[in-house]
PDB file of C-alpha atoms in Angstrom:
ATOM      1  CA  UNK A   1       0.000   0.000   0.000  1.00 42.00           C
ATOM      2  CA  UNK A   2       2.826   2.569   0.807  1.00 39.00           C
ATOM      3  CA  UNK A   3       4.694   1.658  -2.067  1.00 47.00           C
ATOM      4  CA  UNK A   4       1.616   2.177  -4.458  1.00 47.00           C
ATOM      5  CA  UNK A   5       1.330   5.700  -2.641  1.00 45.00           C
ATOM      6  CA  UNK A   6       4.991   6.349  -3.360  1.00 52.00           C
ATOM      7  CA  UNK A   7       4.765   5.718  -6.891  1.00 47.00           C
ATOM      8  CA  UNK A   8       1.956   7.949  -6.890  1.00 50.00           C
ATOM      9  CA  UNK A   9       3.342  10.428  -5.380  1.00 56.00           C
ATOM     10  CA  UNK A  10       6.310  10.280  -7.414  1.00 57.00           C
ATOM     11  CA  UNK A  11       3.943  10.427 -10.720  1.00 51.00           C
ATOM     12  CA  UNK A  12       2.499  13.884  -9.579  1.00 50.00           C
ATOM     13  CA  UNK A  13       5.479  15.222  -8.640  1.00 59.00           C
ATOM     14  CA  UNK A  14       6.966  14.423 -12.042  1.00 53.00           C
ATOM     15  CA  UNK A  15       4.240  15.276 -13.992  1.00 53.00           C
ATOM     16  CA  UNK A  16       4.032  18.757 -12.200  1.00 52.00           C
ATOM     17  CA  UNK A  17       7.811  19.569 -12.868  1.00 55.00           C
ATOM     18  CA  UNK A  18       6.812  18.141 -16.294  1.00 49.00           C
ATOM     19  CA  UNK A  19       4.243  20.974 -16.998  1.00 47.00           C
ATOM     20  CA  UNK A  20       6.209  23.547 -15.459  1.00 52.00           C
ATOM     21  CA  UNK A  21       9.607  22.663 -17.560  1.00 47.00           C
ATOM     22  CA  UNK A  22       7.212  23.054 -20.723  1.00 46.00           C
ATOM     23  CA  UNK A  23       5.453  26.297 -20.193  1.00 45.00           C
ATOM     24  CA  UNK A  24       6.312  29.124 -22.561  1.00 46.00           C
ATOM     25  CA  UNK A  25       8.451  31.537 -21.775  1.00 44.00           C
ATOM     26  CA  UNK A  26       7.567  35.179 -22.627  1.00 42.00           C
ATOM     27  CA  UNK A  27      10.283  37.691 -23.102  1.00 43.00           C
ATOM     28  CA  UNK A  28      10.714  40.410 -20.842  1.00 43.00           C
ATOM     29  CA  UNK A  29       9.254  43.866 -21.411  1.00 43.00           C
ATOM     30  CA  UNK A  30      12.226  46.494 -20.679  1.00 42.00           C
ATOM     31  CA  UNK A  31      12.211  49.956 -20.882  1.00 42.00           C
ATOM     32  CA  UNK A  32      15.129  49.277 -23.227  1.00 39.00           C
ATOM     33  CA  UNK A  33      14.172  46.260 -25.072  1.00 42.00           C
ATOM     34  CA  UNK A  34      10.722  46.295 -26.223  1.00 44.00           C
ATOM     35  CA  UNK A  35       9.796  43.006 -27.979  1.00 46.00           C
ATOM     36  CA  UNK A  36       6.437  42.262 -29.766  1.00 45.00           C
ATOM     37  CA  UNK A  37       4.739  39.082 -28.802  1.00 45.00           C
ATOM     38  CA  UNK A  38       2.829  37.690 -31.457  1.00 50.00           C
ATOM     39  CA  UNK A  39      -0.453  36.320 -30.777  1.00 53.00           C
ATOM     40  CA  UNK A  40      -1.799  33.256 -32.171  1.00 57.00           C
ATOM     41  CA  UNK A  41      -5.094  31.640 -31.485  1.00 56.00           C
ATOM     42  CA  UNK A  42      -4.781  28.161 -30.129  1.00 55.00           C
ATOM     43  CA  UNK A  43      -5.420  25.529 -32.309  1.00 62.00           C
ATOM     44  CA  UNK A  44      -7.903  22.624 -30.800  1.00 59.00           C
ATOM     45  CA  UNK A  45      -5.706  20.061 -29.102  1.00 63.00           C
ATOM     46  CA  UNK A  46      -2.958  22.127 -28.737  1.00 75.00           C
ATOM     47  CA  UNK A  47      -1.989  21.458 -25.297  1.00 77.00           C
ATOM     48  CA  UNK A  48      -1.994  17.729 -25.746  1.00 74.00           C
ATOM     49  CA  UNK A  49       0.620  17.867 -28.923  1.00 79.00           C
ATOM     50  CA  UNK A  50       2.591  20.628 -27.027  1.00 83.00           C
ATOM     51  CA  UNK A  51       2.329  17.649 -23.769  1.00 78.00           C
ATOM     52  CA  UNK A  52       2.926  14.869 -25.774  1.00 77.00           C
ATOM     53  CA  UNK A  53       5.428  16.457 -27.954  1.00 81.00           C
ATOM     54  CA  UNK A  54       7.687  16.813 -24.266  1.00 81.00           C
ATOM     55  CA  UNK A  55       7.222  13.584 -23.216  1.00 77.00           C
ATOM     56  CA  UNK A  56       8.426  11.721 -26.104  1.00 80.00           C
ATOM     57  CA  UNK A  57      11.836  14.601 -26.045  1.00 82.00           C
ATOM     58  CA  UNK A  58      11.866  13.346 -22.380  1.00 80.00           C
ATOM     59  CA  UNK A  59      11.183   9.963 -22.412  1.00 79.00           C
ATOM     60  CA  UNK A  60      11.604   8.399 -25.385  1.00 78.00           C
ATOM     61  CA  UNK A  61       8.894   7.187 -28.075  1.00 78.00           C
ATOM     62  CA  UNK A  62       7.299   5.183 -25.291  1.00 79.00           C
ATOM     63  CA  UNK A  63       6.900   7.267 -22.211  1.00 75.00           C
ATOM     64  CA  UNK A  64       3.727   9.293 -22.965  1.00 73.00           C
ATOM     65  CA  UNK A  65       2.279   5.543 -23.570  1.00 78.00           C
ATOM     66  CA  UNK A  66       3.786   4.572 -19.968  1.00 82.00           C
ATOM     67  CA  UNK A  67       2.875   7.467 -18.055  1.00 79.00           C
ATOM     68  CA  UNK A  68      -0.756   7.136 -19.421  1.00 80.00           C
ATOM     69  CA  UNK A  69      -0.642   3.485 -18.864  1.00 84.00           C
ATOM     70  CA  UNK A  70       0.498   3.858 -14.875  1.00 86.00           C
ATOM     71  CA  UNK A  71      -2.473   6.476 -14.536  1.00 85.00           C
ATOM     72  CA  UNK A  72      -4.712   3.743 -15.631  1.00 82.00           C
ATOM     73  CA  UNK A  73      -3.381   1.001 -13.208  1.00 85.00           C
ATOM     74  CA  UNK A  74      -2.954   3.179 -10.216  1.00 85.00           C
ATOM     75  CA  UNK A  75      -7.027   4.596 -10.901  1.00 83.00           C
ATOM     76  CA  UNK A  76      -8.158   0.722 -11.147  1.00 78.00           C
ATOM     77  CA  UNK A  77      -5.667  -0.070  -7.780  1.00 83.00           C
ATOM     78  CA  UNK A  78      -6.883   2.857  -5.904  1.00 80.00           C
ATOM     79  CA  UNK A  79     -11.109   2.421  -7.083  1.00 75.00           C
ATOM     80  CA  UNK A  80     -11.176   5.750  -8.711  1.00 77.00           C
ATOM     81  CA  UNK A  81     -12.054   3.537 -11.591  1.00 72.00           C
ATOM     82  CA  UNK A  82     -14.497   0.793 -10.618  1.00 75.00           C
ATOM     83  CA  UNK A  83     -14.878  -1.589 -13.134  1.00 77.00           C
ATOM     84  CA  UNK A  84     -18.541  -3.775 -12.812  1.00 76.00           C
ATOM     85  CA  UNK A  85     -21.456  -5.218 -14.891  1.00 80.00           C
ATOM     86  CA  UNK A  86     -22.121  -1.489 -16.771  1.00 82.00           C
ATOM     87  CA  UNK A  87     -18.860  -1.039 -17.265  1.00 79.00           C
ATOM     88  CA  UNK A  88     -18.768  -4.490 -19.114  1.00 81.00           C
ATOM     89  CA  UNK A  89     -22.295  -3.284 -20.826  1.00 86.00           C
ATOM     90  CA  UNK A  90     -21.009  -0.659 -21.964  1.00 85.00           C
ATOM     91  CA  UNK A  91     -17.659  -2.077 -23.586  1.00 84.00           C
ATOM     92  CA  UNK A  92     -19.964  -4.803 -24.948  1.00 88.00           C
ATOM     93  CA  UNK A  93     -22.782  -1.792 -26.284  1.00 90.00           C
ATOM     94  CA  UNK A  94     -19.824   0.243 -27.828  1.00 89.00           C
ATOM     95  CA  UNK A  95     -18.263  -3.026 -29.477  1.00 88.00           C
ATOM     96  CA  UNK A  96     -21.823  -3.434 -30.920  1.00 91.00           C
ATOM     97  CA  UNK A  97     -22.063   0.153 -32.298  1.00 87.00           C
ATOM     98  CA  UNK A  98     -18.278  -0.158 -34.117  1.00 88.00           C
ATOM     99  CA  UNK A  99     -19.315  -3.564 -35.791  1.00 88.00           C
ATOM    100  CA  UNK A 100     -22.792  -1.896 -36.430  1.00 86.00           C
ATOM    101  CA  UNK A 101     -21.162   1.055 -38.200  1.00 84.00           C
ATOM    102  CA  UNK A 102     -18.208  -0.722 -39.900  1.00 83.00           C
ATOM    103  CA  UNK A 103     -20.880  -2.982 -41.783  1.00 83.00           C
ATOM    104  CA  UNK A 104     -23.840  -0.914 -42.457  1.00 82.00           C
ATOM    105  CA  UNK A 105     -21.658   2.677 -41.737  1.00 79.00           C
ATOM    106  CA  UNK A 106     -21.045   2.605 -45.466  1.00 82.00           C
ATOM    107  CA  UNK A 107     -24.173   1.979 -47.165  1.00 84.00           C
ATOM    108  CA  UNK A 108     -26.187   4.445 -44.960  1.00 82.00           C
ATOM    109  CA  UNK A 109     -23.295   7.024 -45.612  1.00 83.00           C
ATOM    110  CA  UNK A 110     -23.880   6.917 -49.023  1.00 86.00           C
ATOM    111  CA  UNK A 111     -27.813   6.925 -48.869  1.00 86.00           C
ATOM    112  CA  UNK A 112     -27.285  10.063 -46.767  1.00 86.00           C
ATOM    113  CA  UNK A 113     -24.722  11.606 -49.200  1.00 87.00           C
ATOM    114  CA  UNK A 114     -27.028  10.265 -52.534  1.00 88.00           C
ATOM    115  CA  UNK A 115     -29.764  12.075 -50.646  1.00 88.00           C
ATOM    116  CA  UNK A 116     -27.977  15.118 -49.915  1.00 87.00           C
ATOM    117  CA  UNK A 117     -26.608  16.009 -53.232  1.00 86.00           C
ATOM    118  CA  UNK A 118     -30.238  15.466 -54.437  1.00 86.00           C
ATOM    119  CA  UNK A 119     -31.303  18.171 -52.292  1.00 87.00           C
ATOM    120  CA  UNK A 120     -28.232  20.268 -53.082  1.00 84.00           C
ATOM    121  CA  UNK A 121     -28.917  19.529 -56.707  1.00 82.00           C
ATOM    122  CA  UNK A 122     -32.565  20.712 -56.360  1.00 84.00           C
ATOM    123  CA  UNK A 123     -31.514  24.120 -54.525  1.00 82.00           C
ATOM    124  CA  UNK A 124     -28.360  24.858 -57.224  1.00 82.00           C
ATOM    125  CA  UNK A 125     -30.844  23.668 -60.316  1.00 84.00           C
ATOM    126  CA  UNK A 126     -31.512  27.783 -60.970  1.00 82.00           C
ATOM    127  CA  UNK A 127     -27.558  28.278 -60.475  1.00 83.00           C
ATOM    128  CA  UNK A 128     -26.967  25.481 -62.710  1.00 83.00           C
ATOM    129  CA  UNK A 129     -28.971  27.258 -65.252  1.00 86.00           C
ATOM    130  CA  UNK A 130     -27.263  30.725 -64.866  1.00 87.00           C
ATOM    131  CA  UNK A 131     -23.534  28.839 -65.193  1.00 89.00           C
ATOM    132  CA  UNK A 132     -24.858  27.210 -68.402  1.00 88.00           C
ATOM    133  CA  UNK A 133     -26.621  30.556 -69.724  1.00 90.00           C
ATOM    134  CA  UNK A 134     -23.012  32.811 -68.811  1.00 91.00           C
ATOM    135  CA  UNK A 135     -21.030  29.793 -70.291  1.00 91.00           C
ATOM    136  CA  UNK A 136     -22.897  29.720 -73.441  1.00 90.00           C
ATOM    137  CA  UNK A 137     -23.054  34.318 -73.497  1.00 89.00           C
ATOM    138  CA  UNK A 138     -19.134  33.495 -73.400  1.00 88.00           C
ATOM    139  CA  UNK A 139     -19.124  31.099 -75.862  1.00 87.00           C
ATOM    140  CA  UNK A 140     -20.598  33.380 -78.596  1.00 85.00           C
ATOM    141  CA  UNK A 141     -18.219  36.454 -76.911  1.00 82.00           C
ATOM    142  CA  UNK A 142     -15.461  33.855 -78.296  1.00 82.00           C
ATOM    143  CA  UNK A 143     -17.233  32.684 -81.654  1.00 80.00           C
ATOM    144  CA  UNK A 144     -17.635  36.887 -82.056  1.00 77.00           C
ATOM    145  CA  UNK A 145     -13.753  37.056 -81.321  1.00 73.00           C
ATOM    146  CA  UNK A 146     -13.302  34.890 -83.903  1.00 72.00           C
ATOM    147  CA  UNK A 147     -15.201  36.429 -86.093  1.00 73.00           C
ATOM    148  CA  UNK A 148     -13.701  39.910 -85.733  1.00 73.00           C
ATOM    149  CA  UNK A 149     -10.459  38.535 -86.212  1.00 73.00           C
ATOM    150  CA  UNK A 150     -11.994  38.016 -90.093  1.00 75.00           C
ATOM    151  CA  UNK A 151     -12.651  41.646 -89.751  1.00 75.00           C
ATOM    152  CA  UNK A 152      -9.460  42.486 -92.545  1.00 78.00           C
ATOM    153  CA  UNK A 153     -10.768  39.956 -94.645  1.00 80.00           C
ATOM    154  CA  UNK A 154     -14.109  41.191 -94.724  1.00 81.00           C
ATOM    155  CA  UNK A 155     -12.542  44.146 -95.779  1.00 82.00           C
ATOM    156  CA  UNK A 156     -10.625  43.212 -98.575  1.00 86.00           C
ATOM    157  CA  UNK A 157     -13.718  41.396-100.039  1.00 88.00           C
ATOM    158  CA  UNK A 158     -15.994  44.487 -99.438  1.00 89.00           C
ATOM    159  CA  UNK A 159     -13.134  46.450-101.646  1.00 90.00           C
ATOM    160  CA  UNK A 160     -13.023  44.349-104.473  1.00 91.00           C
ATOM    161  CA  UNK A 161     -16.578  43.373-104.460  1.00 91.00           C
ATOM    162  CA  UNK A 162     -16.987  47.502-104.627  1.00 92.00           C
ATOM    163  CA  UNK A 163     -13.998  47.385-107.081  1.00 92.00           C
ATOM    164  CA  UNK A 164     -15.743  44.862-109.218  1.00 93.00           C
ATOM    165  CA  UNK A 165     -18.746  46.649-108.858  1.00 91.00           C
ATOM    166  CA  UNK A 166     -17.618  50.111-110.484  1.00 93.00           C
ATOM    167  CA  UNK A 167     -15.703  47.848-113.456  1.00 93.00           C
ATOM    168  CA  UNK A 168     -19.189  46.315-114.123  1.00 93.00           C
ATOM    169  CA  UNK A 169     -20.888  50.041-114.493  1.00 93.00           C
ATOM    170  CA  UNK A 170     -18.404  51.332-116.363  1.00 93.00           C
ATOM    171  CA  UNK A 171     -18.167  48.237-118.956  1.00 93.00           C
ATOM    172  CA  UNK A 172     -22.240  48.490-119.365  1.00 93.00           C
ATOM    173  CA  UNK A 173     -21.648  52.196-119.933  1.00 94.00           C
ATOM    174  CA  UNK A 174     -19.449  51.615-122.587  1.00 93.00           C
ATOM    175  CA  UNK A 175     -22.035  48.874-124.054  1.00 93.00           C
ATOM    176  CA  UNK A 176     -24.462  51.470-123.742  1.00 93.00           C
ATOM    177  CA  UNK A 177     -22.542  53.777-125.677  1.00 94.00           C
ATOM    178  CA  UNK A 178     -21.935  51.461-128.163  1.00 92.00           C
ATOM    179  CA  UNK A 179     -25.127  50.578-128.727  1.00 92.00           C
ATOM    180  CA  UNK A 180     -26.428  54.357-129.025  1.00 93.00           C
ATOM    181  CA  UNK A 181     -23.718  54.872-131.870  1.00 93.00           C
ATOM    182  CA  UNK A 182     -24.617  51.717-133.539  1.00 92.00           C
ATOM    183  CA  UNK A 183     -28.035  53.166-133.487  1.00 92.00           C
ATOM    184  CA  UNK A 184     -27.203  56.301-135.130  1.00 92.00           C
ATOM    185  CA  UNK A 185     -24.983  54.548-137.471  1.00 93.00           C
ATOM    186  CA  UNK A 186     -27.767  52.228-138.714  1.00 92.00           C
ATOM    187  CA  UNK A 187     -30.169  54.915-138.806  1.00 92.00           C
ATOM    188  CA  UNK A 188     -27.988  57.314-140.929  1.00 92.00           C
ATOM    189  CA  UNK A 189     -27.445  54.012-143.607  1.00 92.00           C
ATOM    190  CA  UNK A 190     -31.454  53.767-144.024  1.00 92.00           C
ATOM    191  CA  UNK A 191     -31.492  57.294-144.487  1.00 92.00           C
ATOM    192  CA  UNK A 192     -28.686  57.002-147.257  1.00 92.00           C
ATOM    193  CA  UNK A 193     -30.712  53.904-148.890  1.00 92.00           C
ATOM    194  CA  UNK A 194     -34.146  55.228-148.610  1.00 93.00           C
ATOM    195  CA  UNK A 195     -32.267  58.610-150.231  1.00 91.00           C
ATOM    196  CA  UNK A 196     -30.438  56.221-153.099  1.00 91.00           C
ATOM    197  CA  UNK A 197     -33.461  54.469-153.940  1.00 91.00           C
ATOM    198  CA  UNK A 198     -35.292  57.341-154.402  1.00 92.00           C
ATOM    199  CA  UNK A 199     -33.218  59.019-156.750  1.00 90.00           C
ATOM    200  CA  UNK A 200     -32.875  55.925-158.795  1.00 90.00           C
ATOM    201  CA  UNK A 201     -36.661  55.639-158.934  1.00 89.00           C
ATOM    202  CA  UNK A 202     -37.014  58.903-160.092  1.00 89.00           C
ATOM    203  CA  UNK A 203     -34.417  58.457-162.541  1.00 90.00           C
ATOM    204  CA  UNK A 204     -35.809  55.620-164.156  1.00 88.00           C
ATOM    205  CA  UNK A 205     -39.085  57.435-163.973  1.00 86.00           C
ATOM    206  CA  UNK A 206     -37.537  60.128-165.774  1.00 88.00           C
ATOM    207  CA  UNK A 207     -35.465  57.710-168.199  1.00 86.00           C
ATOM    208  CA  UNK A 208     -38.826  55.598-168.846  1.00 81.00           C
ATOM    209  CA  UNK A 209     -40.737  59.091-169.681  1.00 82.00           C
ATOM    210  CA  UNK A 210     -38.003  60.680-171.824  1.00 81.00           C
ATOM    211  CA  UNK A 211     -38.134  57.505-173.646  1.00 77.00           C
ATOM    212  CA  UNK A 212     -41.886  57.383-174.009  1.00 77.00           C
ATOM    213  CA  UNK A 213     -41.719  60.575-175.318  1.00 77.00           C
ATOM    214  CA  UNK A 214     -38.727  60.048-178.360  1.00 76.00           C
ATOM    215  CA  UNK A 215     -40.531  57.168-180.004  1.00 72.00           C
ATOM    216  CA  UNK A 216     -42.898  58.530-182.734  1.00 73.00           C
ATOM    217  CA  UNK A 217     -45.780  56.872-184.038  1.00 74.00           C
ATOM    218  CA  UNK A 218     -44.186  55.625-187.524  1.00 76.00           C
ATOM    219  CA  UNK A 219     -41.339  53.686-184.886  1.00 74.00           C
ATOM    220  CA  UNK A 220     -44.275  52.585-183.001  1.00 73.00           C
ATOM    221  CA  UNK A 221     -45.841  51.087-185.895  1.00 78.00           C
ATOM    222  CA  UNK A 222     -43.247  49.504-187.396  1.00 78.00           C
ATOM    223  CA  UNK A 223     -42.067  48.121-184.096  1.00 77.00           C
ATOM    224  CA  UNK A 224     -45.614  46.513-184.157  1.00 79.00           C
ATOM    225  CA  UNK A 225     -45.133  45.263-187.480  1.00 80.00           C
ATOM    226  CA  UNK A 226     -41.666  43.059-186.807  1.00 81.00           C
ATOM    227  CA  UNK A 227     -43.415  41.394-183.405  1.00 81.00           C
ATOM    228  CA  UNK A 228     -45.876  40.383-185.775  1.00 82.00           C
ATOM    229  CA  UNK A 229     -43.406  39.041-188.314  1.00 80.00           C
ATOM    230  CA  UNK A 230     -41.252  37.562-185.471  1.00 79.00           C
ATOM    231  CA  UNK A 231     -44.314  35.935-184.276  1.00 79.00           C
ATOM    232  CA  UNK A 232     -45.013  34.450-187.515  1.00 76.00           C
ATOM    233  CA  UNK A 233     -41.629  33.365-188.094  1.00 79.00           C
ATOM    234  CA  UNK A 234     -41.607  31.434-184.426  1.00 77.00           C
ATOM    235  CA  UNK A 235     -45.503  29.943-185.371  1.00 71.00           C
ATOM    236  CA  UNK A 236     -43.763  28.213-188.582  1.00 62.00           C
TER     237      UNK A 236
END
C-alpha cells in the first residue's frame, strides 16, 4: 500500500515539474528592449501535442504511452475507476455500435450523401442554369472574337466586291454607248438607202418618160409590125 502511494506520489510530482519545464516563456518587457509578442489563437488540441510532444523529447517514443498506462493502473488499484457489470455493458454496447457502423456505416453514408446532393442539386438547379446561360453568353463572346479577327478579310472582299462593282458600271456604260452609236450609225445608212433608192426611182421614172416621149408613131408602128413578123416566123 505505501509503495503504491509512493509511486503515486512520485507520478504527480513528475508530472508537475513536467508541466512547469514546458510552459512558454515570454520575453521580458524592458524599458530598453521592447519586444512584440505575437499572438496566435490556439489551435484545438494544442496542449496535448505541445504535452505529448515533451514527453516523447523526455522519455523516449514510449513514455507518454507509460505514463498514461500507470495512470490507468494506479485509478483501477486505488477504485477511482471501478470496473462492474455497466462497465462491461457498456464495452460490450460500444463493441456493438463499431461492428454496427463498420458494416452498415457505409451503405447508410452513401444513402445520406445520394440524398444530400439530391437536395443540393434541387436548390443549385436555378444556379446550374445561370452557369450554363453565362457559359454559353461566353461562348458566342469567343465565336464573335473569332469572327472579328476576319474583320481584314471582310474588308478586302468588301473592296473588291466595290472594285468589281464600279468595273461592271463602267463596262455596261461603254455597251451602252456602243449601242447608241450603232443606233445612229444604222439609222444614218437607211437614211442614205431610202435617199439612193429614191433618186434611182425617179431616174428611171424620168429615163422611162423621156423615152416614151422620143418614139414617134411611124417607130411605133413599125415596131408593131416586126413582133408580128417575129411571131409568124416562131408559129412556122
Amino acid at each position: 500500500m505505501l509503495s503504491r502511494v509512493h509511486l503515486a506520489r512520485r507520478l504527480v510530482s513528475g508530472t508537475s515539474r513536467f508541466l512547469q519545464a514546458s510552459k512558454t516563456s515570454f520575453p521580458a518587457v524592458t524599458r530598453f528592449c521592447q519586444t512584440e509578442v505575437e499572438k496566435k489563437e490556439p489551435e484545438f488540441g494544442q496542449f496535448f501535442r505541445d504535452v505529448s510532444a515533451k514527453l516523447k523529447q523526455k522519455t523516449g517514443e514510449t513514455g507518454h504511452l507509460m505514463l498514461f498506462g500507470g495512470l490507468g493502473a494506479y485509478a483501477l488499484s486505488k477504485e477511482l475507476f471501478v470496473i462492474h457489470e455497466e462497465t462491461y455493458l457498456a464495452a460490450v454496447m460500444a463493441g456493438t455500435f463499431i461492428w454496427v457502423i463498420k458494416k452498415s456505416g457505409s451503405s447508410v453514408a452513401e444513402l445520406l450523401d445520394n440524398y444530400s446532393k439530391e437536395i443540393l442539386d434541387n436548390f443549385n438547379l436555378s444556379r446550374n442554369q445561370q452557369i450554363d446561360a453565362l457559359n454559353n453568353a461566353i461562348a458566342n463572346e469567343m465565336k464573335l472574337d473569332d469572327m472579328l479577327l476576319c474583320r481584314i478579310d471582310i474588308a478586302e472582299i468588301l473592296k473588291e466586291n466595290n472594285v468589281m462593282g464600279m468595273e461592271l458600271e463602267y463596262r455596261n456604260r461603254l455597251h451602252n454607248v456602243k449601242n447608241e452609236v450603232k443606233k445612229r450609225l444604222d439609222y444614218q445608212l437607211e437614211l442614205e438607202n431610202f435617199k439612193r433608192k429614191t433618186e434611182q426611182d425617179h431616174i428611171i421614172d424620168w429615163v422611162e418618160k423621156e423615152v416614151i416621149k422620143s418614139i414617134t408613131p411611124q417607130q411605133e408602128k413599125e415596131s408593131i409590125n416586126q413582133c408580128i413578123k417575129d411571131l409568124k416566123a416562131m408559129a412556122v
